[in-house]
Structure formats: C-alpha cells, structure tokens
CSV table of C-alpha atoms and ligand atoms in Angstrom, one decimal:
chain,number,residue,atom,x,y,z
A,1,UNK,CA,230.3,243.4,246.6
A,2,UNK,CA,233.9,244.0,247.1
A,3,UNK,CA,233.1,246.2,250.0
A,4,UNK,CA,231.1,243.5,251.8
A,5,UNK,CA,233.7,240.9,251.0
A,6,UNK,CA,236.2,243.2,252.5
A,7,UNK,CA,234.1,243.7,255.6
A,8,UNK,CA,233.7,239.9,255.9
A,9,UNK,CA,237.3,239.2,255.8
A,10,UNK,CA,237.9,242.1,258.2
A,11,UNK,CA,235.5,240.5,260.6
A,12,UNK,CA,237.1,237.1,260.1
A,13,UNK,CA,240.5,238.5,261.1
A,14,UNK,CA,239.1,240.3,264.0
A,15,UNK,CA,237.6,237.1,265.3
A,16,UNK,CA,240.9,235.4,265.0
A,17,UNK,CA,242.8,238.2,266.7
A,18,UNK,CA,240.2,238.1,269.5
A,19,UNK,CA,240.8,234.4,270.0
A,20,UNK,CA,244.5,234.9,270.1
A,21,UNK,CA,244.3,237.8,272.5
A,22,UNK,CA,241.9,235.9,274.7
A,23,UNK,CA,244.3,233.0,274.9
A,24,UNK,CA,247.2,235.3,275.7
A,25,UNK,CA,245.2,236.9,278.5
A,26,UNK,CA,244.1,233.6,279.9
A,27,UNK,CA,247.7,232.3,279.9
A,28,UNK,CA,249.0,235.5,281.3
A,29,UNK,CA,246.5,235.3,284.2
A,30,UNK,CA,247.3,231.7,284.8
A,31,UNK,CA,251.0,232.5,284.8
A,32,UNK,CA,250.5,234.8,287.7
A,33,UNK,CA,249.8,231.8,289.9
A,34,UNK,CA,252.1,229.3,288.3
A,35,UNK,CA,255.0,229.9,290.7
A,36,UNK,CA,253.0,229.7,293.9
A,37,UNK,CA,251.1,226.7,292.6
A,38,UNK,CA,254.3,225.0,291.8
A,39,UNK,CA,253.5,224.5,288.1
A,40,UNK,CA,256.9,225.5,287.0
A,41,UNK,CA,259.9,223.1,286.8
A,42,UNK,CA,263.3,222.9,285.2
A,43,UNK,CA,264.7,220.4,282.7
A,44,UNK,CA,268.4,220.0,282.2
A,45,UNK,CA,270.0,219.5,278.8
A,46,UNK,CA,273.6,218.2,278.8
A,47,UNK,CA,276.3,219.9,277.0
A,48,UNK,CA,279.3,217.9,275.8
A,49,UNK,CA,282.8,218.6,275.0
A,50,UNK,CA,283.1,217.8,271.3
A,51,UNK,CA,286.4,216.0,271.4
A,52,UNK,CA,285.8,213.7,274.3
A,53,UNK,CA,282.0,213.6,274.2
A,54,UNK,CA,282.1,214.1,278.0
A,55,UNK,CA,279.3,216.0,279.7
A,56,UNK,CA,280.8,219.3,281.0
A,57,UNK,CA,277.6,221.3,281.6
A,58,UNK,CA,273.9,221.4,281.5
A,59,UNK,CA,271.4,224.1,280.5
A,60,UNK,CA,268.4,224.8,282.7
A,61,UNK,CA,265.3,225.0,280.6
A,62,UNK,CA,262.0,226.2,282.1
A,63,UNK,CA,258.8,224.2,281.8
A,64,UNK,CA,255.2,225.0,282.7
A,65,UNK,CA,252.8,222.2,283.5
A,66,UNK,CA,249.4,223.7,283.7
A,67,UNK,CA,246.6,221.5,285.2
A,68,UNK,CA,244.3,222.0,282.2
A,69,UNK,CA,246.3,223.4,279.4
A,70,UNK,CA,249.0,220.8,279.8
A,71,UNK,CA,252.7,221.4,279.1
A,72,UNK,CA,253.3,224.8,277.8
A,73,UNK,CA,256.5,225.7,275.9
A,74,UNK,CA,258.8,228.5,277.1
A,75,UNK,CA,258.6,229.8,273.5
A,76,UNK,CA,255.0,230.6,274.3
A,77,UNK,CA,255.1,231.8,277.9
A,78,UNK,CA,258.4,233.6,278.3
A,79,UNK,CA,257.3,236.4,276.0
A,80,UNK,CA,254.1,236.8,278.1
A,81,UNK,CA,256.2,236.8,281.3
A,82,UNK,CA,258.4,239.5,279.7
A,83,UNK,CA,255.4,241.7,278.9
A,84,UNK,CA,253.8,241.5,282.3
A,85,UNK,CA,257.0,241.7,284.2
A,86,UNK,CA,256.4,238.3,285.8
A,87,UNK,CA,259.8,237.3,284.2
A,88,UNK,CA,261.5,239.0,287.2
A,89,UNK,CA,260.1,236.7,290.0
A,90,UNK,CA,260.1,233.7,287.6
A,91,UNK,CA,263.6,234.3,286.4
A,92,UNK,CA,264.8,234.6,290.0
A,93,UNK,CA,263.2,231.3,290.8
A,94,UNK,CA,264.9,229.7,287.8
A,95,UNK,CA,268.3,231.1,288.9
A,96,UNK,CA,267.9,230.0,292.4
A,97,UNK,CA,266.5,226.5,291.6
A,98,UNK,CA,269.3,225.9,289.0
A,99,UNK,CA,272.1,227.0,291.4
A,100,UNK,CA,270.7,225.0,294.2
A,101,UNK,CA,270.4,221.9,292.0
A,102,UNK,CA,274.0,222.3,290.8
A,103,UNK,CA,275.3,222.7,294.3
A,104,UNK,CA,273.3,219.6,295.4
A,105,UNK,CA,274.8,217.5,292.6
A,106,UNK,CA,278.2,218.5,293.7
A,107,UNK,CA,277.4,217.7,297.3
A,108,UNK,CA,276.2,214.3,296.2
A,109,UNK,CA,279.7,213.7,294.8
A,110,UNK,CA,278.6,213.9,291.2
A,111,UNK,CA,281.1,215.5,288.9
A,112,UNK,CA,280.9,219.3,289.0
A,113,UNK,CA,279.3,220.6,285.8
A,114,UNK,CA,278.6,224.1,284.8
A,115,UNK,CA,275.0,225.2,285.1
A,116,UNK,CA,273.7,227.5,282.3
A,117,UNK,CA,270.8,229.7,283.0
A,118,UNK,CA,269.0,231.8,280.3
A,119,UNK,CA,268.5,235.5,281.2
A,120,UNK,CA,265.8,237.5,279.5
A,121,UNK,CA,266.4,241.1,278.4
A,122,UNK,CA,264.1,242.5,281.0
A,123,UNK,CA,265.9,240.5,283.7
A,124,UNK,CA,269.3,241.5,282.5
A,125,UNK,CA,268.2,245.2,282.6
A,126,UNK,CA,267.2,245.1,286.3
A,127,UNK,CA,269.1,247.8,288.1
A,128,UNK,CA,270.0,245.4,290.9
A,129,UNK,CA,270.8,242.4,288.7
A,130,UNK,CA,274.3,241.9,290.1
A,131,UNK,CA,273.1,242.1,293.7
A,132,UNK,CA,270.5,239.5,293.0
A,133,UNK,CA,272.9,237.1,291.4
A,134,UNK,CA,275.5,237.5,294.2
A,135,UNK,CA,272.7,236.9,296.7
A,136,UNK,CA,271.5,233.7,294.9
A,137,UNK,CA,275.1,232.4,294.8
A,138,UNK,CA,275.5,233.1,298.5
A,139,UNK,CA,272.2,231.6,299.5
A,140,UNK,CA,272.7,228.4,297.4
A,141,UNK,CA,276.5,228.0,298.1
A,142,UNK,CA,277.3,227.6,294.4
A,143,UNK,CA,280.6,229.0,293.3
A,144,UNK,CA,280.3,231.6,290.5
A,145,UNK,CA,282.7,229.5,288.5
A,146,UNK,CA,280.0,226.9,288.0
A,147,UNK,CA,277.4,229.3,286.8
A,148,UNK,CA,277.0,230.4,283.2
A,149,UNK,CA,274.5,233.0,282.1
A,150,UNK,CA,273.1,233.0,278.6
A,151,UNK,CA,272.1,236.3,277.1
A,152,UNK,CA,270.7,237.1,273.7
A,153,UNK,CA,271.8,239.4,271.0
A,154,UNK,CA,268.9,241.7,271.4
A,155,UNK,CA,270.6,243.1,274.5
A,156,UNK,CA,273.0,244.9,272.3
A,157,UNK,CA,270.1,246.9,270.9
A,158,UNK,CA,269.4,248.5,274.2
A,159,UNK,CA,272.1,250.4,275.9
A,160,UNK,CA,275.5,249.1,274.9
A,161,UNK,CA,277.6,251.1,277.5
A,162,UNK,CA,275.4,249.8,280.3
A,163,UNK,CA,275.4,246.3,278.9
A,164,UNK,CA,279.2,246.2,278.6
A,165,UNK,CA,279.5,247.5,282.2
A,166,UNK,CA,277.2,244.9,283.6
A,167,UNK,CA,278.9,242.1,281.7
A,168,UNK,CA,282.3,243.2,283.0
A,169,UNK,CA,281.1,243.1,286.6
A,170,UNK,CA,279.6,239.6,286.1
A,171,UNK,CA,282.8,238.4,284.6
A,172,UNK,CA,284.8,239.8,287.4
A,173,UNK,CA,282.7,237.8,289.8
A,174,UNK,CA,283.8,234.6,287.9
A,175,UNK,CA,280.5,233.9,286.3
A,176,UNK,CA,280.8,232.6,282.7
A,177,UNK,CA,278.9,234.4,280.0
A,178,UNK,CA,277.5,233.1,276.7
A,179,UNK,CA,275.7,234.7,273.8
A,180,UNK,CA,272.7,232.5,272.8
A,181,UNK,CA,271.1,231.9,269.5
A,182,UNK,CA,273.9,233.7,267.8
A,183,UNK,CA,273.2,234.7,264.2
A,184,UNK,CA,269.4,235.3,264.6
A,185,UNK,CA,269.5,238.7,266.1
A,186,UNK,CA,270.7,242.1,265.0
A,187,UNK,CA,273.8,242.7,267.1
A,188,UNK,CA,276.8,244.2,265.2
A,189,UNK,CA,280.1,242.4,265.4
A,190,UNK,CA,281.7,245.4,267.1
A,191,UNK,CA,279.3,244.9,270.1
A,192,UNK,CA,280.4,241.3,270.2
A,193,UNK,CA,284.0,242.3,270.5
A,194,UNK,CA,283.2,244.8,273.3
A,195,UNK,CA,281.1,242.3,275.2
A,196,UNK,CA,284.1,240.1,275.9
A,197,UNK,CA,282.0,236.9,276.4
A,198,UNK,CA,283.3,233.4,277.0
A,199,UNK,CA,281.0,231.4,274.8
A,200,UNK,CA,279.2,231.9,271.5
A,201,UNK,CA,276.3,229.5,270.9
A,202,UNK,CA,275.5,229.1,267.2
A,203,UNK,CA,271.8,229.1,266.7
A,204,UNK,CA,270.3,225.7,265.8
A,205,UNK,CA,268.8,227.0,262.6
A,206,UNK,CA,272.4,227.1,261.2
A,207,UNK,CA,273.2,223.7,262.4
A,208,UNK,CA,270.0,222.3,260.9
A,209,UNK,CA,271.0,223.8,257.5
A,210,UNK,CA,274.4,222.3,257.4
A,211,UNK,CA,273.7,220.1,254.4
A,212,UNK,CA,275.1,222.4,251.6
A,213,UNK,CA,278.6,223.7,251.3
A,214,UNK,CA,277.5,227.3,251.7
A,215,UNK,CA,275.9,226.5,255.0
A,216,UNK,CA,278.9,224.5,256.2
A,217,UNK,CA,281.2,227.4,255.2
A,218,UNK,CA,279.0,229.8,257.2
A,219,UNK,CA,279.2,227.7,260.4
A,220,UNK,CA,282.9,227.1,260.1
A,221,UNK,CA,283.5,230.8,259.6
A,222,UNK,CA,281.5,231.5,262.7
A,223,UNK,CA,283.6,229.1,264.7
A,224,UNK,CA,286.8,230.7,263.4
A,225,UNK,CA,285.5,234.2,264.2
A,226,UNK,CA,284.6,233.2,267.7
A,227,UNK,CA,287.9,231.7,268.3
A,228,UNK,CA,289.6,234.8,266.9
A,229,UNK,CA,287.7,236.8,269.5
A,230,UNK,CA,288.8,234.4,272.3
A,231,UNK,CA,285.4,232.7,272.6
A,232,UNK,CA,284.6,229.0,272.8
A,233,UNK,CA,281.8,227.7,270.6
A,234,UNK,CA,278.7,225.7,271.4
A,235,UNK,CA,276.7,224.3,268.6
A,236,UNK,CA,273.1,224.0,269.7
A,237,UNK,CA,270.5,221.7,268.1
A,238,UNK,CA,272.9,219.0,266.9
A,239,UNK,CA,270.5,216.2,265.7
A,240,UNK,CA,272.7,214.0,263.5
A,241,UNK,CA,276.0,212.2,263.6
A,242,UNK,CA,276.9,214.0,260.3
A,243,UNK,CA,276.4,217.4,261.9
A,244,UNK,CA,278.4,216.4,264.9
A,245,UNK,CA,281.3,215.1,262.8
A,246,UNK,CA,281.4,218.2,260.7
A,247,UNK,CA,281.3,220.4,263.8
A,248,UNK,CA,284.1,218.5,265.5
A,249,UNK,CA,286.3,218.4,262.4
A,250,UNK,CA,285.9,222.2,262.2
A,251,UNK,CA,287.0,222.9,265.8
A,252,UNK,CA,283.6,223.4,267.5
A,253,UNK,CA,284.3,223.1,271.2
A,254,UNK,CA,281.0,222.0,272.6
A,255,UNK,CA,277.8,220.4,271.3
A,256,UNK,CA,274.3,220.2,272.6
A,257,UNK,CA,271.3,218.6,270.9
A,258,UNK,CA,268.9,215.7,270.5
A,259,UNK,CA,271.6,213.6,268.9
A,260,UNK,CA,273.1,213.4,272.4
A,261,UNK,CA,270.4,214.2,274.9
A,262,UNK,CA,267.0,215.8,275.0
A,263,UNK,CA,266.3,218.1,278.0
A,264,UNK,CA,265.9,215.7,281.0
A,265,UNK,CA,263.9,216.0,284.2
A,266,UNK,CA,265.8,216.3,287.4
A,267,UNK,CA,265.6,212.6,288.2
A,268,UNK,CA,266.8,211.5,284.8
A,269,UNK,CA,269.7,214.0,284.9
A,270,UNK,CA,270.7,212.8,288.4
A,271,UNK,CA,270.7,209.2,287.1
A,272,UNK,CA,272.8,210.2,284.1
A,273,UNK,CA,275.4,211.9,286.3
A,274,UNK,CA,275.5,208.9,288.5
A,275,UNK,CA,276.2,206.6,285.5
A,276,UNK,CA,278.9,209.0,284.3
A,277,UNK,CA,280.6,208.7,287.7
A,278,UNK,CA,280.7,204.9,287.7
B,1,C2E,P1,267.5,228.3,274.1
B,1,C2E,O1,268.1,228.9,275.3
B,1,C2E,O2,268.2,228.5,272.8
B,1,C2E,O3,267.4,226.8,274.4
B,1,C2E,C1,267.6,225.7,273.5
B,1,C2E,C2,266.2,225.2,273.0
B,1,C2E,O4,266.5,224.3,271.9
B,1,C2E,C3,265.5,224.4,274.0
B,1,C2E,O5,264.1,224.6,273.7
B,1,C2E,C4,265.9,223.0,273.7
B,1,C2E,O6,264.9,222.0,274.1
B,1,C2E,C5,265.9,223.1,272.2
B,1,C2E,N1,266.8,222.0,271.6
B,1,C2E,C6,267.9,221.5,272.2
B,1,C2E,N2,268.5,220.6,271.3
B,1,C2E,C7,267.7,220.5,270.2
B,1,C2E,C8,267.7,219.8,269.0
B,1,C2E,O7,268.6,219.0,268.8
B,1,C2E,N3,266.8,220.0,268.1
B,1,C2E,C9,265.7,220.9,268.3
B,1,C2E,N4,264.8,221.0,267.4
B,1,C2E,N5,265.7,221.6,269.5
B,1,C2E,C10,266.6,221.5,270.4
B,1,C2E,P2,263.1,225.0,274.9
B,1,C2E,O8,263.4,224.3,276.1
B,1,C2E,O9,261.7,224.9,274.3
B,1,C2E,O10,263.4,226.5,275.1
B,1,C2E,C11,263.2,227.5,274.2
B,1,C2E,C12,263.7,228.8,274.5
B,1,C2E,O11,263.0,229.4,275.7
B,1,C2E,C13,265.1,228.8,275.0
B,1,C2E,O12,266.0,228.8,273.9
B,1,C2E,C14,265.2,230.1,275.8
B,1,C2E,O13,265.4,231.2,274.9
B,1,C2E,C15,263.8,230.2,276.4
B,1,C2E,N6,263.9,229.7,277.8
B,1,C2E,C16,263.9,228.5,278.3
B,1,C2E,N7,264.0,228.5,279.6
B,1,C2E,C17,264.2,229.8,280.0
B,1,C2E,C18,264.4,230.4,281.2
B,1,C2E,O14,264.5,229.9,282.3
B,1,C2E,N8,264.5,231.8,281.2
B,1,C2E,C19,264.4,232.5,280.0
B,1,C2E,N9,264.5,233.8,280.0
B,1,C2E,N10,264.2,231.9,278.8
B,1,C2E,C20,264.1,230.5,278.8
B,2,MG,MG1,269.9,229.0,276.0
B,3,MG,MG1,269.9,228.9,272.1
B,4,MG,MG1,267.4,228.7,270.4
C-alpha cells in the first residue's frame, strides 16, 4: 500500500518535473532566435533624486515579447540565458542598445541622465569584458560618465581578487558602479569595502517590509553603512508615499519604484523626458 502510494507520488512529481523541464527547453530554444527575430526590447525605469524628486537616471530592463508565449519576464529567461551562454550576445545587445538610446536622448537635447545596465555574473566574468564595454562606448559615442553598471552580490562568491581588479579598471574608465539587490545575497561586508562601488541599491524586499520599527531600523542602518563606505543609496521598489517619506527622512539619496514610475517603453520615456525639459 504505502509502497504503491509512494510510487504514485513519485510518478506525479516526475511528470511535473518533465513539464517544467520541457518548458525550460522550449523557452531556451526560442531564446536562441529571440535576438535575430527582434523579440527583445528594453524598458526604462526612472530613478529620482530623493530630495528634489528630479529624474537623474534610468535603468534599462530587458523584455522578451514572444509571438505565442507572450511577454516573458526577465526573472524567467535571464537564468536560462545564463545557463546556455546566450546571456553573452544578449547582454551585449542590451548594453549597446541602452548606450545608443542614452546618447540619442542627449543628442535630442533632452537632459542627460545616467543609464544603468544590469550585468549578469557570466557577463561580468568574460575575460574581455573591459574591451567590450570600451568598444560599445566608442561605437555609440556615450561618455562613460553616463553609464552605470549594476552587479549583484553573487559576484563576490567567485573570485574576489579578479572581481576587485575588474571593478577598479571599470571605475578608472569613469563608469559608475552599483551593487544591486543588496541584502539578498551572501557577500560579506569586507568584500563590499574592497569593491569600492559608487552606489548601493537596497533590495525591494526590505523596502516592502518597512512597516515595523525593526524593518525601518534595518533600512536606515543600511543607509548609514553605505554612506560610511562612501556609497550613495538607491531604494528600489518604492511603492508608497509613506515608504518614500521614511527613506527621504533617513538620508536615502535616490528612489526608484512604482510610486513614481513603472518601467516605460522607449516612446513613453522619451515623452517623459520631453515633459521634464519644458
Ligand atoms: P533588478 O535589476 O533589481 O530590477 C528591478 C526590478 O524591480 C524590475 O523588474 C522592476 O520592474 C521591478 N520594480 C521596480 N519598481 C518596483 C516596485 O515599486 N515594485 C515592484 N514590485 N517591482 C518593482 P524586472 O524588469 O522584471 O527585472 C527583474 C530582474 O531581471 C532585474 O532585477 C534584473 O536582475 C534582471 N534583469 C532585467 N533586465 C536585465 C538585463 O538586461 N540583463 C541582466 N543580466 N539582468 C536583467
Ligand atoms: Mg538592477
Ligand atoms: Mg535590484
Ligand atoms: Mg531586484
């Protein structure tokens, strides 16, 4: 009895796993053609200075519009792209498209804003990463000063010495560097000190939780620590006025979240920048 039950549940799970695996395979295959079929596009989410509420930057966020599966979240396909290595050409396309867009907005006389691009671990660990970035900047005409690269804590788990070295070179080029989703990974604080980054982005899970005194204390301590390490702070996922007021009162430098703007398609972002100018 117990044995057959066990077997049944075993079979049940196997079926589920198969369905999952099948979907992953299908998506991974489709992803192979996403670039050339022009199914990928970027959205831009504004980042505001907390004190003035002025837009000072945008973050490029990748989207995949598949003809039959519909809009697929980067949460779903970035890990697949990492696994297959497709993240390299895709990441390069993101970097180039974002830099070109930023340069284009500047050429249109819209206020210069810093363009933030997310780098995956595999992308960061490419031996020729620096060369590629320098090339993209050259090709698009964007000054390194207007580019910000967002890396995640998991980088610290790989090879700290190499990471510190790469970050140093990037910084010497004039590129801004941010650590993303801070607080969700495993990096030790000593790495953070060595990395010498410009910006710490507090993960949105901490912002969402800011309703009890303990959580508020945690966020304000993170802000103080970052300032102590000479970093500016971005709070991501700000969804309410109360969160914003608390963050501003506690010295958070920049805010990003649905309370201000959702990620916008290129046309919407251009219109927003035009409104900001007039
Ligand atoms: P991330 O870099 O931390 O980006 C912030 C995510 O939070 C975005 O999700 C954004 O839409 C979402 N968000 C912003 N404000 C709010 C808010 O107020 N509330 C809530 N609930 N969410 C908010 P998205 O666009 O789905 O991207 C998810 C993740 O996928 C990104 O997290 C990033 O890690 C990754 N990703 C996106 N584009 C790229 C890319 O071009 N390259 C790489 N390597 N990763 C990317
Ligand atoms: Mg990011
Ligand atoms: Mg983030
Ligand atoms: Mg996040």
